[in-house]
């Protein structure tokens, strides 16, 4: 239980820092006053209207990506996959941008997340088909499939955006590098719902996922309904990744780094790995967002730059270890 | 010991989609509480037969039953409480401790969110003890030797507390110590009332340890019976397409007299294609 307390404390500390620091630093007392509706109006606007939703969205998106990455890693039996490397996030962004460009999002707020989910699901299924074409999943084929799917999706996003004038709403940079700048109460709420539902499904699949890391035959011999477990996990991982993309665009490597860090320290039992990866992902995302805001304040770095700088070395290290094995 | 059949194959065949007829009209009864070895040359259909026994494949004609019920009528979970499988090899994608791996054997007994109960912990502890793995509890499975990893998989199967075990080439790639240990474990399991089906290329050990041997060749069951009935010079030479002598095991021990195959070394044997002829 100590590990849960430790990560919860880290996450809480990161979130407090996330609310306090920024273009304008705020003392803790001012933040507390603003939270209970006191203090001057500017501080209240900054804390309640801007930073709190932003930090909450970052935490939820990080948790969603951590859960999604860990789930996909069990499905593909590979520590190198996450929604970003498999092209799942890019698939979600194509879905979202398509809905935007066709003007479907005007009718209902659920259209964009649904379209993102459809895009993510399609991308997972395509990569799964490509990756298992020769029997077991081959790391090289999987990664190539992910790169190709992501490249194709990015091209589609650019194409759609250049035809339609929706750039004023959300830029191509947003869909390819991500940002938490647009966070609002509504975006936090819908992301939160997705994390609770899909995260719960993933957690219910913890034992089947453990068994699946040993291969489908072994999982079946342990009484796991492989087909059902695989589909539930695919849908949950897609929902988590797409909810994150719909709220904050494509942000890479969080889904790869968070489960990896947890595995290093606390092993790979999915019953503990999933909640820990969610907390690690949330912490990582809140800190990355904070860095993106303060490094060259008042200008913001794209958060994808920060997560890539953290994520790429981890990815390369995993790749080299995998190659040596 | 009961003589009821655990598995029954009735004129069962399996043809791969647009592929070969891998199992042809096999009628075979695998009695409960006995050790049956399935042997035969590479490509004889042993793996396909196992897949039929486990319900991974459905016979394209004929029937395969376990406990009197067709395999397709068993849910995966119910079957996993009856039958444990020790796979030939298994790739661990992530590092996992011996204890956690063996505890996976309890999955068929646990509900979705149910934690381990005392009975589960006892079963895991007993399996670790029986397989002499207590000192390895916290070690990572992928850091163990091949023989030790096989013992971990056997312990996982034991933790399932099944009535039957299916061991798929359990000694492939193992040294003498681990090979002998595995056959000893298999015999212990049948002595305690379990049914064991074991696929092996180790004819000599099968002849000493197994109650029955089912010999397959090109998808067909050549003969199933006691080792003395099945393992004869003439039959083995024909099935394995190599001249083979059979001598009784000199003992000492309970298996004295068990037929032991001795392939004859010779130059000028036609290895590929056609019937084997000796040019001496």
PDB file of N, CA and C in Angstrom, chain A residues 84 176-177 250-254 256-257 284-285 288 291 302-316:
ATOM      1  N   UNK A  84       0.600   6.112 -28.569  1.00  0.00           N
ATOM      2  CA  UNK A  84       1.345   6.959 -29.509  1.00  0.00           C
ATOM      3  C   UNK A  84       2.147   6.120 -30.502  1.00  0.00           C
ATOM      4  N   UNK A 176      -1.292  17.371 -33.322  1.00  0.00           N
ATOM      5  CA  UNK A 176      -0.100  16.525 -33.438  1.00  0.00           C
ATOM      6  C   UNK A 176       0.836  16.604 -32.242  1.00  0.00           C
ATOM      7  N   UNK A 177       0.816  17.710 -31.502  1.00  0.00           N
ATOM      8  CA  UNK A 177       1.706  17.823 -30.343  1.00  0.00           C
ATOM      9  C   UNK A 177       0.937  17.955 -29.033  1.00  0.00           C
ATOM     10  N   UNK A 250      -2.818  14.936 -29.447  1.00  0.00           N
ATOM     11  CA  UNK A 250      -1.916  13.790 -29.366  1.00  0.00           C
ATOM     12  C   UNK A 250      -0.684  14.155 -28.540  1.00  0.00           C
ATOM     13  N   UNK A 251      -0.522  13.497 -27.403  1.00  0.00           N
ATOM     14  CA  UNK A 251       0.658  13.722 -26.570  1.00  0.00           C
ATOM     15  C   UNK A 251       1.377  12.388 -26.424  1.00  0.00           C
ATOM     16  N   UNK A 252       2.627  12.345 -26.877  1.00  0.00           N
ATOM     17  CA  UNK A 252       3.336  11.081 -26.986  1.00  0.00           C
ATOM     18  C   UNK A 252       4.012  10.631 -25.707  1.00  0.00           C
ATOM     19  N   UNK A 253       4.287   9.333 -25.649  1.00  0.00           N
ATOM     20  CA  UNK A 253       5.214   8.691 -24.713  1.00  0.00           C
ATOM     21  C   UNK A 253       4.759   8.583 -23.261  1.00  0.00           C
ATOM     22  N   UNK A 254       3.723   9.339 -22.842  1.00  0.00           N
ATOM     23  CA  UNK A 254       3.288   9.211 -21.446  1.00  0.00           C
ATOM     24  C   UNK A 254       2.809   7.773 -21.189  1.00  0.00           C
ATOM     25  N   UNK A 256       3.823   5.178 -22.534  1.00  0.00           N
ATOM     26  CA  UNK A 256       4.949   4.248 -22.579  1.00  0.00           C
ATOM     27  C   UNK A 256       5.787   4.348 -21.314  1.00  0.00           C
ATOM     28  N   UNK A 257       6.062   5.599 -20.915  1.00  0.00           N
ATOM     29  CA  UNK A 257       6.975   5.835 -19.798  1.00  0.00           C
ATOM     30  C   UNK A 257       6.331   5.455 -18.461  1.00  0.00           C
ATOM     31  N   UNK A 284       3.269  12.496 -14.308  1.00  0.00           N
ATOM     32  CA  UNK A 284       4.165  12.829 -15.416  1.00  0.00           C
ATOM     33  C   UNK A 284       3.564  13.923 -16.299  1.00  0.00           C
ATOM     34  N   UNK A 285       2.273  13.795 -16.579  1.00  0.00           N
ATOM     35  CA  UNK A 285       1.612  14.751 -17.464  1.00  0.00           C
ATOM     36  C   UNK A 285       1.499  16.114 -16.802  1.00  0.00           C
ATOM     37  N   UNK A 288       4.921  17.636 -16.874  1.00  0.00           N
ATOM     38  CA  UNK A 288       5.297  18.028 -18.235  1.00  0.00           C
ATOM     39  C   UNK A 288       4.582  19.313 -18.640  1.00  0.00           C
ATOM     40  N   UNK A 291       6.199  22.218 -16.870  1.00  0.00           N
ATOM     41  CA  UNK A 291       7.454  22.570 -17.540  1.00  0.00           C
ATOM     42  C   UNK A 291       7.174  23.347 -18.823  1.00  0.00           C
ATOM     43  N   UNK A 302       5.085  23.490 -26.809  1.00  0.00           N
ATOM     44  CA  UNK A 302       4.119  22.391 -26.969  1.00  0.00           C
ATOM     45  C   UNK A 302       4.486  21.288 -25.965  1.00  0.00           C
ATOM     46  N   UNK A 303       3.490  20.755 -25.256  1.00  0.00           N
ATOM     47  CA  UNK A 303       3.788  19.761 -24.220  1.00  0.00           C
ATOM     48  C   UNK A 303       4.402  18.501 -24.823  1.00  0.00           C
ATOM     49  N   UNK A 304       4.061  18.225 -26.107  1.00  0.00           N
ATOM     50  CA  UNK A 304       4.625  17.054 -26.773  1.00  0.00           C
ATOM     51  C   UNK A 304       6.147  17.104 -26.846  1.00  0.00           C
ATOM     52  N   UNK A 305       6.703  18.323 -26.883  1.00  0.00           N
ATOM     53  CA  UNK A 305       8.159  18.472 -26.886  1.00  0.00           C
ATOM     54  C   UNK A 305       8.732  17.948 -25.567  1.00  0.00           C
ATOM     55  N   UNK A 306       8.079  18.339 -24.463  1.00  0.00           N
ATOM     56  CA  UNK A 306       8.560  17.923 -23.142  1.00  0.00           C
ATOM     57  C   UNK A 306       8.445  16.402 -22.987  1.00  0.00           C
ATOM     58  N   UNK A 307       7.269  15.833 -23.342  1.00  0.00           N
ATOM     59  CA  UNK A 307       7.092  14.387 -23.141  1.00  0.00           C
ATOM     60  C   UNK A 307       8.019  13.589 -24.069  1.00  0.00           C
ATOM     61  N   UNK A 308       8.322  14.134 -25.246  1.00  0.00           N
ATOM     62  CA  UNK A 308       9.225  13.422 -26.153  1.00  0.00           C
ATOM     63  C   UNK A 308      10.649  13.420 -25.595  1.00  0.00           C
ATOM     64  N   UNK A 309      11.050  14.549 -25.008  1.00  0.00           N
ATOM     65  CA  UNK A 309      12.401  14.626 -24.447  1.00  0.00           C
ATOM     66  C   UNK A 309      12.553  13.623 -23.294  1.00  0.00           C
ATOM     67  N   UNK A 310      11.488  13.415 -22.533  1.00  0.00           N
ATOM     68  CA  UNK A 310      11.528  12.407 -21.466  1.00  0.00           C
ATOM     69  C   UNK A 310      11.373  11.003 -22.060  1.00  0.00           C
ATOM     70  N   UNK A 311      10.476  10.885 -23.035  1.00  0.00           N
ATOM     71  CA  UNK A 311      10.064   9.561 -23.502  1.00  0.00           C
ATOM     72  C   UNK A 311      11.017   8.873 -24.450  1.00  0.00           C
ATOM     73  N   UNK A 312      11.641   9.638 -25.342  1.00  0.00           N
ATOM     74  CA  UNK A 312      12.470   8.999 -26.364  1.00  0.00           C
ATOM     75  C   UNK A 312      13.640   8.210 -25.763  1.00  0.00           C
ATOM     76  N   UNK A 313      14.377   8.774 -24.780  1.00  0.00           N
ATOM     77  CA  UNK A 313      15.453   7.959 -24.199  1.00  0.00           C
ATOM     78  C   UNK A 313      14.939   6.659 -23.575  1.00  0.00           C
ATOM     79  N   UNK A 314      13.784   6.718 -22.924  1.00  0.00           N
ATOM     80  CA  UNK A 314      13.210   5.506 -22.327  1.00  0.00           C
ATOM     81  C   UNK A 314      12.879   4.496 -23.421  1.00  0.00           C
ATOM     82  N   UNK A 315      12.260   4.994 -24.496  1.00  0.00           N
ATOM     83  CA  UNK A 315      11.902   4.136 -25.628  1.00  0.00           C
ATOM     84  C   UNK A 315      13.140   3.464 -26.217  1.00  0.00           C
ATOM     85  N   UNK A 316      14.204   4.254 -26.432  1.00  0.00           N
ATOM     86  CA  UNK A 316      15.427   3.708 -27.032  1.00  0.00           C
ATOM     87  C   UNK A 316      16.055   2.655 -26.127  1.00  0.00           C
TER      88      UNK A 316
END
